[in-house]
Amino acid sequence: MKKLNLSKEDFREKLAEIKGIPHFTNEATEEIFLGYKSDGIHAKIINNALK
């Protein structure tokens, strides 16, 4: 995922693909985003997605 304007939907779809499941919940996606944000991982991209 090399996009700078990552959407939550894009991220959620990619997570589901990686995990091999049909759907990833909004709550789980939000938790992952917040974990990345607190660790400073790809902060600019994550902040854009959380808007």
mmCIF file of N, CA and C in Angstrom:
data_model
loop_
_atom_site.group_PDB
_atom_site.id
_atom_site.type_symbol
_atom_site.label_atom_id
_atom_site.label_comp_id
_atom_site.label_asym_id
_atom_site.label_seq_id
_atom_site.Cartn_x
_atom_site.Cartn_y
_atom_site.Cartn_z
ATOM 1 N N MET A 1 0.851 -1.164 0.000
ATOM 2 C CA MET A 1 0.000 0.000 0.000
ATOM 3 C C MET A 1 0.897 1.226 0.000
ATOM 4 N N LYS A 2 1.177 1.704 -1.157
ATOM 5 C CA LYS A 2 2.101 2.810 -1.299
ATOM 6 C C LYS A 2 1.387 4.132 -1.537
ATOM 7 N N LYS A 3 0.068 4.141 -1.385
ATOM 8 C CA LYS A 3 -0.692 5.361 -1.600
ATOM 9 C C LYS A 3 -0.518 6.308 -0.418
ATOM 10 N N LEU A 4 -0.400 7.602 -0.729
ATOM 11 C CA LEU A 4 -0.316 8.583 0.351
ATOM 12 C C LEU A 4 -1.699 8.955 0.871
ATOM 13 N N ASN A 5 -2.717 8.789 0.058
ATOM 14 C CA ASN A 5 -4.082 9.098 0.468
ATOM 15 C C ASN A 5 -4.850 7.801 0.683
ATOM 16 N N LEU A 6 -4.431 7.060 1.655
ATOM 17 C CA LEU A 6 -5.035 5.784 1.989
ATOM 18 C C LEU A 6 -6.372 6.012 2.673
ATOM 19 N N SER A 7 -7.389 5.306 2.231
ATOM 20 C CA SER A 7 -8.685 5.405 2.905
ATOM 21 C C SER A 7 -8.834 4.221 3.854
ATOM 22 N N LYS A 8 -9.743 4.365 4.798
ATOM 23 C CA LYS A 8 -9.999 3.258 5.727
ATOM 24 C C LYS A 8 -10.492 2.042 4.960
ATOM 25 N N GLU A 9 -11.315 2.278 3.940
ATOM 26 C CA GLU A 9 -11.859 1.177 3.152
ATOM 27 C C GLU A 9 -10.738 0.427 2.420
ATOM 28 N N ASP A 10 -9.814 1.169 1.813
ATOM 29 C CA ASP A 10 -8.673 0.535 1.138
ATOM 30 C C ASP A 10 -7.888 -0.325 2.120
ATOM 31 N N PHE A 11 -7.627 0.233 3.291
ATOM 32 C CA PHE A 11 -6.846 -0.460 4.310
ATOM 33 C C PHE A 11 -7.591 -1.704 4.797
ATOM 34 N N ARG A 12 -8.889 -1.555 5.050
ATOM 35 C CA ARG A 12 -9.706 -2.670 5.536
ATOM 36 C C ARG A 12 -9.734 -3.807 4.510
ATOM 37 N N GLU A 13 -9.870 -3.460 3.229
ATOM 38 C CA GLU A 13 -9.871 -4.474 2.178
ATOM 39 C C GLU A 13 -8.530 -5.202 2.110
ATOM 40 N N LYS A 14 -7.441 -4.457 2.239
ATOM 41 C CA LYS A 14 -6.111 -5.070 2.187
ATOM 42 C C LYS A 14 -5.889 -5.986 3.392
ATOM 43 N N LEU A 15 -6.331 -5.561 4.579
ATOM 44 C CA LEU A 15 -6.212 -6.414 5.763
ATOM 45 C C LEU A 15 -6.971 -7.726 5.577
ATOM 46 N N ALA A 16 -8.185 -7.636 5.048
ATOM 47 C CA ALA A 16 -8.983 -8.838 4.820
ATOM 48 C C ALA A 16 -8.285 -9.756 3.828
ATOM 49 N N GLU A 17 -7.714 -9.175 2.784
ATOM 50 C CA GLU A 17 -6.981 -9.966 1.785
ATOM 51 C C GLU A 17 -5.783 -10.673 2.430
ATOM 52 N N ILE A 18 -5.025 -9.941 3.224
ATOM 53 C CA ILE A 18 -3.846 -10.517 3.884
ATOM 54 C C ILE A 18 -4.250 -11.634 4.845
ATOM 55 N N LYS A 19 -5.311 -11.400 5.612
ATOM 56 C CA LYS A 19 -5.755 -12.386 6.603
ATOM 57 C C LYS A 19 -6.553 -13.539 5.978
ATOM 58 N N GLY A 20 -6.974 -13.377 4.707
ATOM 59 C CA GLY A 20 -7.754 -14.415 4.049
ATOM 60 C C GLY A 20 -9.165 -14.532 4.569
ATOM 61 N N ILE A 21 -9.726 -13.385 4.975
ATOM 62 C CA ILE A 21 -11.105 -13.367 5.469
ATOM 63 C C ILE A 21 -11.930 -12.440 4.577
ATOM 64 N N PRO A 22 -13.246 -12.626 4.551
ATOM 65 C CA PRO A 22 -14.072 -11.809 3.659
ATOM 66 C C PRO A 22 -14.237 -10.352 4.088
ATOM 67 N N HIS A 23 -14.135 -10.078 5.394
ATOM 68 C CA HIS A 23 -14.407 -8.717 5.859
ATOM 69 C C HIS A 23 -13.639 -8.443 7.148
ATOM 70 N N PHE A 24 -13.159 -7.231 7.290
ATOM 71 C CA PHE A 24 -12.496 -6.781 8.507
ATOM 72 C C PHE A 24 -13.381 -5.678 9.081
ATOM 73 N N THR A 25 -13.712 -5.709 10.355
ATOM 74 C CA THR A 25 -14.650 -4.749 10.936
ATOM 75 C C THR A 25 -14.048 -3.341 11.040
ATOM 76 N N ASN A 26 -14.926 -2.354 11.092
ATOM 77 C CA ASN A 26 -14.493 -0.967 11.285
ATOM 78 C C ASN A 26 -13.746 -0.806 12.599
ATOM 79 N N GLU A 27 -14.237 -1.463 13.640
ATOM 80 C CA GLU A 27 -13.622 -1.348 14.957
ATOM 81 C C GLU A 27 -12.197 -1.901 14.956
ATOM 82 N N ALA A 28 -12.012 -3.054 14.328
ATOM 83 C CA ALA A 28 -10.678 -3.657 14.261
ATOM 84 C C ALA A 28 -9.737 -2.777 13.442
ATOM 85 N N THR A 29 -10.242 -2.226 12.353
ATOM 86 C CA THR A 29 -9.431 -1.341 11.506
ATOM 87 C C THR A 29 -9.018 -0.104 12.288
ATOM 88 N N GLU A 30 -9.933 0.485 13.008
ATOM 89 C CA GLU A 30 -9.651 1.674 13.806
ATOM 90 C C GLU A 30 -8.586 1.382 14.866
ATOM 91 N N GLU A 31 -8.687 0.229 15.520
ATOM 92 C CA GLU A 31 -7.699 -0.153 16.530
ATOM 93 C C GLU A 31 -6.303 -0.285 15.921
ATOM 94 N N ILE A 32 -6.226 -0.873 14.754
ATOM 95 C CA ILE A 32 -4.933 -1.023 14.088
ATOM 96 C C ILE A 32 -4.368 0.343 13.715
ATOM 97 N N PHE A 33 -5.214 1.213 13.155
ATOM 98 C CA PHE A 33 -4.773 2.571 12.813
ATOM 99 C C PHE A 33 -4.235 3.297 14.040
ATOM 100 N N LEU A 34 -4.953 3.219 15.143
ATOM 101 C CA LEU A 34 -4.529 3.911 16.360
ATOM 102 C C LEU A 34 -3.225 3.335 16.907
ATOM 103 N N GLY A 35 -3.047 2.024 16.758
ATOM 104 C CA GLY A 35 -1.785 1.408 17.167
ATOM 105 C C GLY A 35 -0.622 1.898 16.322
ATOM 106 N N TYR A 36 -0.827 1.963 15.011
ATOM 107 C CA TYR A 36 0.209 2.490 14.124
ATOM 108 C C TYR A 36 0.508 3.942 14.459
ATOM 109 N N LYS A 37 -0.542 4.718 14.705
ATOM 110 C CA LYS A 37 -0.364 6.142 15.005
ATOM 111 C C LYS A 37 0.441 6.316 16.290
ATOM 112 N N SER A 38 0.127 5.550 17.320
ATOM 113 C CA SER A 38 0.837 5.698 18.593
ATOM 114 C C SER A 38 2.297 5.274 18.483
ATOM 115 N N ASP A 39 2.584 4.364 17.568
ATOM 116 C CA ASP A 39 3.969 3.925 17.345
ATOM 117 C C ASP A 39 4.720 4.835 16.377
ATOM 118 N N GLY A 40 3.994 5.768 15.749
ATOM 119 C CA GLY A 40 4.625 6.679 14.798
ATOM 120 C C GLY A 40 4.900 6.048 13.442
ATOM 121 N N ILE A 41 4.279 4.913 13.159
ATOM 122 C CA ILE A 41 4.484 4.211 11.894
ATOM 123 C C ILE A 41 3.636 4.877 10.814
ATOM 124 N N HIS A 42 4.299 5.360 9.776
ATOM 125 C CA HIS A 42 3.614 5.994 8.646
ATOM 126 C C HIS A 42 2.600 7.030 9.137
ATOM 127 N N ALA A 43 2.998 7.869 10.052
ATOM 128 C CA ALA A 43 2.098 8.791 10.737
ATOM 129 C C ALA A 43 1.302 9.672 9.780
ATOM 130 N N LYS A 44 1.925 10.198 8.743
ATOM 131 C CA LYS A 44 1.212 11.091 7.824
ATOM 132 C C LYS A 44 0.089 10.347 7.106
ATOM 133 N N ILE A 45 0.377 9.140 6.639
ATOM 134 C CA ILE A 45 -0.641 8.348 5.945
ATOM 135 C C ILE A 45 -1.770 7.956 6.896
ATOM 136 N N ILE A 46 -1.422 7.526 8.092
ATOM 137 C CA ILE A 46 -2.419 7.106 9.080
ATOM 138 C C ILE A 46 -3.288 8.301 9.496
ATOM 139 N N ASN A 47 -2.688 9.465 9.718
ATOM 140 C CA ASN A 47 -3.478 10.641 10.078
ATOM 141 C C ASN A 47 -4.466 10.997 8.981
ATOM 142 N N ASN A 48 -4.060 10.888 7.729
ATOM 143 C CA ASN A 48 -4.979 11.156 6.617
ATOM 144 C C ASN A 48 -6.136 10.165 6.605
ATOM 145 N N ALA A 49 -5.852 8.905 6.858
ATOM 146 C CA ALA A 49 -6.894 7.873 6.842
ATOM 147 C C ALA A 49 -7.856 8.045 8.012
ATOM 148 N N LEU A 50 -7.381 8.557 9.141
ATOM 149 C CA LEU A 50 -8.250 8.719 10.307
ATOM 150 C C LEU A 50 -9.159 9.930 10.210
ATOM 151 N N LYS A 51 -8.916 10.807 9.261
ATOM 152 C CA LYS A 51 -9.765 12.003 9.122
ATOM 153 C C LYS A 51 -11.177 11.644 8.722
#
